[in-house]
Each structure stands twice: as structure tokens, then as C-alpha cells.
Amino acid sequence: MGFFKSHLVLVLLLSLAWVAPSWGEDQGKEVEVQQTEEVKEEEEVISTELLEEDDVLVLHQHNFDRALHEHRLLLVKFYAPWCGHCQALAPEYTQAAGILKNESLDLRLAKVDATEETVLSAEFGVTGYPVLKLFQDGNRTHPTDYTGARDSQGIVLWMKRKAGASAMLLQDKDSTAELIDSHDVVVVGFFKVGAQVFYEVASDIVDITFGITEKVELSQKYGITQDTVCLFKKFDEKRTDFPLDSEQRLDKEELSRFIVVHSLELVMEFTSQTSSKIFGAKILNHLLLFINKTVESQLEMVGNFREAAAAFRGQVLFVLIDVNGYGANVLHFFGLKSHDAPTLRFINIETNRKYRMASEDFSAQAVGSFTQDVLDGKVKPHFMSEEIPEDWDKQPVKVLVGKNFEKVAFDETKNVFVKFYAPWCAHCKAMAPVWEELGEKYKDYENIIIAKLDATANEIENITIHGYPTLHYFPAGPDRKMIEYKSARDLKTFSKFLENGGILPTEKEVVEPPEDVNGTSPSDATEARDEL
């Protein structure tokens, strides 16, 4: 209406100008200013309007403040439309948004397209996707990073914990016993005075129930003689204590780690329900027992595995993999088939270094010795390799595997340009035609080799691949220093790079998005870390 109204006024003014030229220049200016102000007012109303998509508020830089001030707790998802992780999270996020909207006006979920809203992305330091941040009471300067599970139930639980009391105040023996008996894991703080750090930890760890008490009779009932945090559980050792000296201050990081580590079972079976706990524990060393649970003799090995695990709690996470169950999804990551069970693999999930136990002795002593030897650096890493294809060098782009990589890439007479890729990676598939063109262009050059290596099936010592595709250049000569290529992925720039002897172009080029934030890294939800 504002658009048509403005034009109608303008037409009338023009008409009157012919009939009454003495109407006055100043009056015309006043009408023009009034029109401009009306248009601005309409634009401001539109720009700050809060729209929704499937119960999720859609935010941009103009309506962001309004959303913060209208909702006491607002969880904002910064995402990229092309990001695989974002696409996987979207239905869970939408479901959680609907639940919270129906239950409370104070707790809402929102989203920001970080590729479009670059000002907001820069303000909140968004460099990867998705990033979830909680804004409380209109505070824009200090948002809280989301630390919960990335499913609808976890999001709702996390938001509700942030909104209410993080720990139940325990006043008597009956209510305390009832709380402990009604959950698999309960954490109770026995303090003579209040402990703020305890409440902060309870607010962060939303999948565990917390209680707190200052009652002397409760401390006496549970044998507590000093300020102590007790973790009660219905498995393993049933109870673990975290006592505090009279002069010791409660450290948030230490308490959080204690709770996370001791709330896990000594042996965690890898399932869709436990995978987030396994990787959320921040224990970098994992020992995996691959078994077929339908075979009784293999199932009996779990007892020895659990016995060995006790000595490494907090240092190594012992994980059970059923090769015919959910764990079948990770076999390829270790180069295994279901018929290879039973077998053990040790992995550091930070470096992706893997270790194989040569012995087939699965006794508690043997498993413990192998684990300690890996930690002590006495076991060499195991590197996967496919067999060398008979025609590996017949095409313009040479096919490398673990077994022939060193011979080809470290040939002092050749300049070797290698693409490390994953068969499932969308960016790798998009780049494949250009890489083939590059191979065709340089196929007759005696000192240049264009090659590719499937990094999901082949591992190279001292080369850790964090994202796909990764491009490494190995120059000719005795002092071969690997160069990672990070510029534009087109034929012209590739050619310039090769013809300059492996020197990256200095002019400004369009650089591809970082692999570890675009949904195609080894830690993709369908790959490495989420599948071990």
C-alpha cells in the first residue's frame, strides 16, 4: 500500500504543479520528506519482523536484537545450506523447536544462514557449521556454546536444564534414596556450604540428574566426612567419590571430567544411542573389541575385556563392536570384514593412528599388556593398504595405494601431485573431472605425475588427512618437502602451480571451503569419528 500511496501522491503533486505553480517550493519539499519517512518506517517494520519456518525463528542482522529481547532463552543455529552436518541436524532441530514452542514462550529455537548473514557470523566467530549458541536474557555479548546431544530429545533436555534449577535440593533421607534409585546415574554434592561450581557443572551436563545437600544427617547416612561429590550408578562399581580437601577449591574442569568418565560403563557397546557419549567423553584413546554377538564363544570374551578395562578408566575407553549390528558401519574404517571377528584394534581418535594386536590371546592379561604397550610407544602403528591394481599406471591419473605410495611419491626424479580423496565425498566427485583433465595435460611429461589415493582405504605414515579432498605436492630432488596445495581447484591454477615448481599462485584466487567444516571430513556423521 505504501508503494501505491507514494506514487498517487506524486501524480497529484505533478498535476497541481501545472494548475497552481505558486503553491510553493517549500511545501513540496515537506511532502517529499514525509513520503521518504513513510517508506523508511515501512522498511523498518519489515526488516525487524520475526518470521518462522517450521517453528524455528528465521533471523538476520536486522531482527536479531528483537528476537533476543522477546525470548528469555534463545538457541541460535548458524548453518550453511550446503553443509551435510547441517542437513542431518535440521529435522531434529525442527522437532525440538516445535516441542519447546508448545511448552513455553521463554524457550525458542532460531536459525541464521551464516553464508548470507556474514556480519552476524563474524560477530560470533562462526567458522564452521553448524554452530549452536544460547543467548540468555537479551545478552548479545556472551552467548553460551551448546554442549548437548544433537537430537531433538537432547536439545529439549539441554534447554530445559538451562531454564530451571540444575540440581535438586535434597532435604531428607527418603527423597535422596528415591532420587538415587530412580536413575541409572545420579550425582549428589554433599557440601557444608553452597557450591556454585557444582551448579555450573550440573547445568552443562544435562543427561545426568544432580542433587545437592547441606544436611549433616545425609552426609552421615552415606559415610561422608568432608565435602564430596558422589556419583551413584547401577553398574560397575556402583559408587565413585570425588572428595575435596578443606582448602581445595572445586575445579569445574576436573569435576566435569570426573563425572563424564565415571558415568560411562567400563565397556561401552557402540550403538546409535551411545555414540555421542563415546565421543563426548573426550577420551582420545579407544580400544575396540570386534565380535559377532551371535557366537557364544566370542560373547564370552567380553568378561575378560571388561576386567582389563578397569586399570585404564579415564585413559583408554574400551568399546564393544558387534560386527553384525550397528558396528558394521565402521568396519571399513579399519579395513575389516565381519568374518575378521574376533579382533582388537586400538585407535587414537585425534591422530587416527591405529594399532593391531598380533596375538589372538584375548585374556584380560594379554589385552591389558597390549594396551599398556601401545601407550608406552612399544607398538608400531598399523597402516591400511589396498592391493596395488595391475593397471595402476596405465591411465593419465595414476592410482596409488599404501603399498606403492612411497615408491612413487618419494621418487627423487619426479614431481608428484596427489589427490587424497574419499569415494563418498561430494567435493571430491565435483573435482574429479578437473583432476582427470590435469592428468591428461601432463601425461607426456616425464618429470610430472598426477595421482590419486583413496584415503579411506589407504593410510600413509606421517601423513594425516583431516578433510577431503586434500592435495599434496611432492617436488623432485633429494630434499623432498611435502607441500599442501590450498588454492583454487581449477585447471588453470593447477597448471600454474605445477609449472612454477610447486609455488602457490600469489594473485587472489577463489579458494574452496575448508574441508573440515563442509560436511566432508573424516569426522563426518556417516564416516570416521561418529563411526569410530
XYZ file of C-alpha atoms in Angstrom:
532
model
C 0.000 0.000 0.000
C 2.887 2.392 0.815
C 4.274 1.984 -2.719
C 0.969 2.841 -4.456
C 0.203 5.602 -1.952
C 3.558 7.246 -2.650
C 3.027 7.165 -6.394
C -0.560 8.510 -6.115
C 0.662 11.478 -4.070
C 3.419 12.103 -6.600
C 0.925 12.156 -9.516
C -1.337 14.592 -7.654
C 1.597 16.863 -6.910
C 2.628 16.935 -10.550
C -0.942 17.779 -11.588
C -1.202 20.580 -9.079
C 2.117 21.969 -10.233
C 0.552 22.741 -13.663
C -2.614 24.225 -12.201
C -1.077 26.135 -9.279
C 2.620 26.820 -9.827
C 2.539 29.363 -6.968
C 1.823 26.565 -4.413
C 5.353 26.892 -3.176
C 8.661 25.061 -3.395
C 8.997 24.588 0.389
C 5.610 22.856 0.710
C 6.619 20.365 -1.997
C 9.775 19.536 -0.075
C 7.755 18.861 3.086
C 5.548 16.345 1.243
C 8.648 14.687 -0.251
C 10.270 14.356 3.178
C 7.040 12.940 4.594
C 6.920 10.325 1.805
C 10.551 9.304 2.469
C 9.879 8.910 6.189
C 6.806 6.737 5.500
C 8.832 4.446 3.211
C 11.592 4.178 5.837
C 9.050 3.318 8.541
C 7.623 0.536 6.363
C 11.122 -0.849 5.647
C 11.946 -0.865 9.359
C 8.789 -2.790 10.202
C 9.590 -5.381 7.559
C 13.280 -5.687 8.490
C 12.650 -6.409 12.178
C 9.743 -8.797 11.679
C 10.260 -12.274 13.194
C 9.289 -14.930 10.702
C 9.222 -18.676 11.341
C 9.906 -21.809 9.333
C 8.582 -24.986 10.957
C 8.542 -23.337 14.415
C 12.146 -22.115 14.015
C 12.657 -18.339 14.051
C 14.493 -17.060 10.970
C 16.989 -14.403 11.998
C 19.138 -11.828 10.231
C 21.106 -8.805 11.367
C 18.033 -6.540 11.436
C 15.757 -8.680 13.625
C 18.411 -10.364 15.768
C 18.166 -7.959 18.721
C 14.384 -8.110 18.701
C 14.473 -11.907 18.946
C 16.939 -11.779 21.860
C 14.767 -9.371 23.834
C 11.486 -11.184 23.177
C 12.719 -14.621 24.315
C 14.500 -15.240 27.612
C 16.430 -18.227 26.281
C 17.110 -18.371 22.556
C 19.191 -21.117 20.965
C 20.521 -19.976 17.581
C 21.828 -22.323 14.903
C 24.342 -20.837 12.468
C 24.285 -23.045 9.377
C 25.210 -23.337 5.703
C 22.562 -24.710 3.309
C 25.091 -26.996 1.580
C 26.577 -28.442 4.808
C 25.903 -32.161 5.292
C 26.012 -31.918 9.086
C 23.506 -29.044 8.984
C 21.151 -31.049 6.785
C 21.349 -34.008 9.175
C 20.624 -31.787 12.186
C 17.723 -29.900 10.565
C 14.845 -32.373 11.242
C 15.952 -32.901 14.863
C 16.242 -29.169 15.385
C 12.795 -28.582 13.874
C 11.207 -31.234 16.085
C 12.812 -29.748 19.198
C 11.633 -26.271 18.173
C 8.030 -27.485 17.967
C 8.193 -29.132 21.385
C 9.637 -26.063 23.094
C 7.277 -23.649 21.332
C 4.251 -25.609 22.516
C 5.519 -25.813 26.091
C 6.985 -22.361 26.710
C 7.253 -18.925 25.174
C 10.526 -18.329 27.013
C 12.451 -21.140 25.266
C 12.738 -20.836 21.493
C 14.985 -22.060 18.708
C 16.199 -19.904 15.839
C 18.494 -20.168 12.843
C 20.819 -17.933 10.848
C 22.044 -18.692 7.334
C 25.696 -17.939 8.059
C 26.597 -17.837 4.366
C 24.191 -14.933 3.857
C 24.466 -13.189 7.233
C 28.225 -12.698 7.180
C 28.091 -9.795 9.651
C 26.495 -11.999 12.317
C 28.868 -14.863 11.504
C 31.874 -12.611 12.020
C 30.455 -11.136 15.235
C 30.047 -14.553 16.851
C 33.186 -16.163 15.414
C 31.413 -18.714 13.244
C 33.983 -20.544 11.098
C 32.393 -23.996 10.797
C 28.903 -25.368 10.515
C 26.638 -25.923 12.277
C 27.375 -23.796 15.346
C 24.756 -23.541 18.113
C 24.829 -20.717 20.664
C 22.471 -19.930 23.535
C 21.549 -16.303 24.249
C 20.028 -15.549 27.655
C 18.031 -12.544 28.858
C 18.827 -10.471 25.771
C 22.584 -10.670 26.365
C 24.270 -10.462 22.980
C 27.896 -10.280 24.101
C 28.357 -13.547 25.995
C 26.441 -16.445 24.377
C 26.907 -19.973 25.689
C 28.121 -22.704 23.350
C 25.707 -25.619 23.008
C 27.150 -28.777 24.584
C 24.230 -31.209 24.410
C 23.353 -34.094 22.125
C 22.387 -33.224 18.565
C 18.991 -34.856 18.535
C 15.578 -33.436 19.392
C 15.416 -35.036 22.837
C 18.908 -33.836 23.738
C 18.201 -30.285 22.577
C 14.967 -30.067 24.572
C 16.624 -31.534 27.668
C 19.553 -29.120 27.419
C 17.306 -26.093 27.030
C 15.109 -27.084 29.973
C 18.155 -27.637 32.164
C 19.388 -24.146 31.282
C 15.981 -22.700 32.112
C 15.474 -24.294 35.515
C 17.344 -25.479 38.587
C 20.331 -27.604 37.586
C 20.379 -29.612 40.827
C 17.610 -30.780 43.142
C 17.888 -29.593 46.748
C 17.798 -32.702 48.961
C 16.399 -32.288 52.476
C 15.789 -35.795 53.836
C 16.860 -39.430 53.555
C 13.745 -40.674 51.764
C 13.834 -38.153 48.914
C 17.582 -38.718 48.477
C 17.203 -42.505 48.313
C 14.298 -42.158 45.887
C 16.344 -39.906 43.595
C 19.310 -42.293 43.566
C 17.122 -45.375 42.980
C 15.142 -43.839 40.117
C 18.056 -43.178 37.736
C 20.927 -45.174 36.275
C 23.359 -42.384 37.151
C 22.904 -39.690 39.806
C 25.436 -37.149 41.053
C 24.969 -35.770 44.564
C 27.030 -32.979 46.086
C 27.452 -33.108 49.856
C 28.587 -29.622 50.902
C 28.681 -27.753 54.187
C 28.114 -24.550 52.212
C 26.763 -23.910 48.736
C 28.973 -24.733 45.746
C 28.427 -22.532 42.691
C 30.797 -24.575 40.532
C 28.721 -27.670 41.214
C 25.611 -25.903 39.888
C 27.509 -24.762 36.786
C 28.654 -28.296 36.023
C 25.135 -29.618 36.589
C 23.825 -27.033 34.146
C 26.227 -28.220 31.446
C 25.808 -32.000 31.824
C 22.126 -32.261 31.039
C 21.795 -36.013 30.535
C 22.633 -36.771 34.189
C 20.479 -36.000 37.236
C 22.049 -33.893 40.007
C 21.203 -33.351 43.651
C 22.805 -31.225 46.368
C 22.514 -31.097 50.147
C 23.970 -29.418 53.209
C 22.218 -31.747 55.669
C 24.592 -33.369 58.190
C 22.314 -36.392 58.624
C 22.530 -37.149 54.893
C 26.320 -36.942 54.941
C 26.361 -39.356 57.875
C 23.997 -41.779 56.124
C 26.340 -42.051 53.130
C 29.558 -42.040 55.149
C 30.640 -38.560 54.073
C 33.093 -36.804 56.412
C 34.163 -33.900 54.160
C 32.777 -32.009 51.191
C 32.356 -34.669 48.496
C 30.705 -35.225 45.144
C 29.314 -38.761 44.913
C 28.418 -40.449 41.641
C 25.878 -43.241 42.160
C 25.299 -45.730 39.306
C 23.606 -49.059 38.727
C 26.596 -50.698 37.030
C 30.280 -51.460 37.566
C 31.472 -50.238 40.992
C 28.057 -48.681 41.883
C 29.525 -45.568 43.506
C 32.560 -43.335 42.983
C 33.526 -40.389 45.208
C 35.221 -37.100 44.396
C 36.325 -35.787 47.841
C 37.537 -32.241 48.458
C 40.150 -31.140 50.972
C 39.100 -28.354 53.308
C 41.366 -25.909 51.453
C 40.731 -27.281 47.961
C 38.502 -25.291 45.650
C 36.149 -27.146 43.366
C 37.598 -27.070 39.846
C 34.934 -27.063 37.139
C 37.026 -28.829 34.503
C 38.208 -31.558 36.887
C 34.707 -32.187 38.240
C 33.218 -32.310 34.742
C 35.786 -34.849 33.606
C 35.278 -36.964 36.728
C 31.533 -37.113 36.104
C 31.808 -37.830 32.370
C 34.434 -40.567 32.809
C 32.762 -42.360 35.705
C 29.245 -42.134 34.291
C 30.353 -44.366 31.406
C 30.362 -48.127 31.712
C 33.794 -49.744 31.738
C 32.867 -51.305 28.400
C 30.640 -49.235 26.129
C 28.864 -51.009 23.298
C 28.867 -48.849 20.170
C 25.248 -48.121 19.229
C 23.255 -45.199 17.854
C 22.343 -44.311 21.460
C 25.887 -44.454 22.869
C 27.968 -42.979 20.039
C 27.552 -39.380 21.255
C 28.610 -40.390 24.779
C 31.627 -42.284 23.482
C 32.983 -39.341 21.528
C 31.727 -36.743 24.006
C 33.814 -38.287 26.784
C 36.931 -36.635 25.324
C 38.975 -39.756 25.908
C 41.232 -39.859 22.870
C 42.394 -43.489 23.134
C 39.877 -46.210 22.298
C 40.357 -49.971 22.394
C 37.817 -51.757 20.225
C 36.793 -55.390 20.517
C 35.085 -56.577 17.331
C 32.898 -59.625 17.933
C 29.930 -61.436 16.449
C 27.411 -61.390 19.311
C 25.565 -64.384 17.885
C 28.638 -66.572 18.512
C 28.686 -67.668 22.157
C 32.454 -68.155 22.350
C 33.022 -64.584 21.179
C 30.432 -63.184 23.549
C 32.308 -64.799 26.441
C 35.356 -62.645 25.634
C 33.567 -59.543 26.921
C 34.226 -60.554 30.537
C 37.993 -60.536 30.042
C 37.730 -57.302 28.099
C 35.866 -55.655 30.983
C 38.359 -56.972 33.520
C 41.230 -55.394 31.589
C 39.378 -52.086 31.236
C 39.347 -51.247 34.952
C 43.042 -50.315 35.040
C 42.655 -47.807 32.178
C 39.497 -45.920 33.169
C 39.783 -42.312 32.032
C 42.846 -43.074 29.924
C 41.510 -45.586 27.393
C 37.861 -46.144 26.541
C 37.020 -49.818 25.958
C 34.392 -50.185 23.240
C 32.496 -53.269 22.070
C 31.648 -53.516 18.357
C 29.040 -56.003 17.118
C 30.063 -56.706 13.510
C 26.514 -57.752 12.640
C 24.870 -54.799 14.409
C 25.292 -51.039 14.374
C 29.058 -51.501 14.482
C 29.064 -52.963 10.972
C 29.109 -49.366 9.733
C 32.676 -48.825 10.967
C 34.353 -51.988 9.723
C 35.571 -50.342 6.521
C 37.312 -47.628 8.520
C 39.623 -50.313 9.914
C 39.856 -52.349 6.719
C 37.895 -55.185 8.326
C 35.166 -57.578 7.244
C 32.621 -59.209 9.544
C 34.413 -62.559 9.240
C 37.568 -60.999 10.796
C 35.896 -61.093 14.226
C 37.034 -61.541 16.903
C 39.814 -58.970 16.689
C 41.147 -55.964 18.595
C 42.068 -52.503 17.345
C 43.479 -49.575 19.284
C 42.904 -46.072 17.872
C 43.769 -42.547 18.894
C 40.844 -40.531 17.557
C 42.873 -37.319 17.456
C 45.645 -38.619 15.188
C 43.635 -41.521 13.664
C 46.636 -43.757 14.369
C 45.546 -47.399 14.587
C 47.246 -50.355 16.252
C 46.586 -54.075 15.786
C 47.208 -56.781 18.368
C 49.149 -59.521 16.627
C 48.258 -62.170 19.200
C 44.896 -63.948 19.253
C 45.061 -64.239 23.035
C 42.063 -62.311 24.383
C 42.712 -62.934 28.077
C 42.490 -59.966 30.446
C 46.244 -60.041 30.957
C 47.009 -60.082 27.215
C 44.560 -57.279 26.475
C 45.962 -55.180 29.323
C 49.565 -55.753 28.216
C 48.783 -54.792 24.615
C 47.001 -51.620 25.758
C 49.898 -50.585 28.000
C 52.450 -51.315 25.267
C 50.598 -49.012 22.865
C 50.502 -46.235 25.469
C 54.231 -46.738 26.112
C 55.045 -46.448 22.405
C 56.194 -50.065 22.083
C 53.757 -50.970 19.293
C 54.114 -49.612 15.771
C 51.013 -48.148 14.108
C 49.161 -50.317 11.605
C 48.606 -48.675 8.217
C 45.878 -49.947 5.923
C 46.541 -50.557 2.239
C 44.658 -51.922 -0.699
C 46.439 -54.204 -3.139
C 48.263 -52.487 -5.992
C 45.982 -52.527 -9.071
C 47.563 -54.185 -12.121
C 46.775 -51.127 -14.236
C 47.651 -48.510 -11.610
C 49.920 -46.598 -14.035
C 48.051 -47.143 -17.307
C 45.865 -44.016 -17.137
C 46.871 -40.323 -17.080
C 45.959 -40.175 -13.365
C 47.980 -42.835 -11.547
C 46.328 -44.901 -8.829
C 48.252 -45.029 -5.562
C 47.681 -47.260 -2.539
C 49.570 -47.673 0.692
C 51.860 -50.318 -0.774
C 53.148 -48.250 -3.709
C 52.832 -44.725 -2.353
C 56.373 -44.322 -1.046
C 57.964 -45.689 -4.233
C 56.035 -43.248 -6.435
C 55.604 -40.129 -4.298
C 59.166 -40.128 -2.979
C 60.823 -40.728 -6.361
C 63.520 -38.038 -6.493
C 63.231 -37.722 -10.287
C 59.509 -36.892 -10.277
C 57.262 -34.041 -9.229
C 54.216 -35.847 -7.861
C 50.844 -34.168 -7.285
C 48.488 -36.399 -5.255
C 44.784 -36.075 -4.533
C 43.747 -37.765 -1.275
C 40.018 -38.391 -1.601
C 37.022 -40.288 -0.204
C 34.696 -42.126 -2.600
C 31.607 -40.690 -0.880
C 32.835 -37.078 -0.784
C 30.733 -34.670 -2.880
C 33.602 -32.181 -3.272
C 35.892 -34.975 -4.488
C 33.332 -36.021 -7.088
C 32.911 -32.432 -8.256
C 36.680 -32.008 -8.633
C 37.252 -35.369 -10.365
C 36.788 -34.142 -13.996
C 39.309 -31.314 -13.482
C 41.806 -33.750 -11.962
C 41.411 -36.042 -14.973
C 41.994 -33.070 -17.294
C 45.134 -32.243 -15.349
C 46.366 -35.809 -15.733
C 45.661 -35.732 -19.465
C 47.514 -32.428 -19.870
C 50.694 -33.689 -18.183
C 50.624 -37.370 -19.148
C 53.581 -36.967 -21.534
C 55.765 -35.043 -19.071
C 58.468 -37.386 -17.813
C 59.031 -35.495 -14.558
C 55.400 -34.838 -13.549
C 52.955 -37.410 -12.151
C 49.313 -36.698 -11.377
C 47.953 -39.288 -8.939
C 45.083 -40.085 -6.600
C 44.742 -42.157 -3.419
C 41.589 -43.356 -1.653
C 42.403 -42.143 1.854
C 39.556 -44.117 3.414
C 41.205 -47.420 2.419
C 44.896 -46.481 2.485
C 46.952 -44.828 5.210
C 50.392 -43.263 4.887
C 52.832 -42.904 7.750
C 53.405 -39.273 8.827
C 50.561 -38.002 6.640
C 47.295 -37.358 8.454
C 44.317 -36.439 6.314
C 41.798 -34.184 8.068
C 39.442 -33.457 5.182
C 38.598 -34.394 1.617
C 39.876 -33.736 -0.911
C 43.390 -32.935 0.355
C 46.055 -32.151 -2.242
C 49.760 -32.721 -1.557
C 52.669 -31.948 -3.871
C 55.964 -33.861 -3.609
C 58.699 -31.978 -5.526
C 61.604 -33.729 -7.234
C 65.060 -33.684 -5.688
C 66.823 -35.183 -2.677
C 65.341 -32.726 -0.158
C 61.683 -33.610 -0.734
C 59.439 -31.425 1.402
C 55.725 -32.091 1.036
C 53.637 -29.042 0.115
C 49.904 -28.877 0.805
C 48.017 -27.154 -2.002
C 45.332 -24.767 -0.722
C 44.474 -22.546 -3.663
C 41.769 -22.606 -6.345
C 40.791 -26.002 -7.748
C 40.727 -25.347 -11.452
C 42.888 -26.447 -14.380
C 44.470 -23.031 -14.922
C 45.626 -22.621 -11.307
C 46.731 -26.249 -11.005
C 48.837 -25.832 -14.164
C 50.379 -22.594 -12.959
C 51.237 -24.266 -9.650
C 52.992 -27.178 -11.410
C 54.821 -25.003 -13.905
C 56.049 -22.728 -11.102
C 57.676 -25.725 -9.431
C 55.096 -26.103 -6.689
C 54.828 -22.429 -5.770
C 51.319 -21.327 -4.914
C 49.857 -18.509 -7.044
C 50.250 -15.135 -5.411
C 47.288 -13.413 -7.049
C 43.931 -13.528 -5.312
C 42.043 -16.682 -6.171
C 38.707 -18.115 -5.125
C 39.581 -20.725 -2.503
C 37.420 -23.770 -1.841
C 35.685 -24.012 1.587
C 37.790 -25.755 4.284
C 37.177 -29.497 4.150
C 36.794 -29.911 7.901
C 33.762 -27.599 8.042
C 31.841 -28.533 4.923
C 30.478 -31.929 5.864
C 33.107 -33.972 4.034
C 35.762 -34.522 6.666
C 36.746 -37.926 8.081
C 34.660 -36.988 11.127
C 31.512 -36.798 9.026
C 28.437 -38.207 10.778
C 28.436 -41.079 8.309
C 32.146 -41.649 8.490
C 35.186 -41.884 10.706
C 34.647 -40.434 14.185
C 30.936 -40.958 14.509
C 31.551 -44.478 13.301
C 34.908 -44.816 15.047
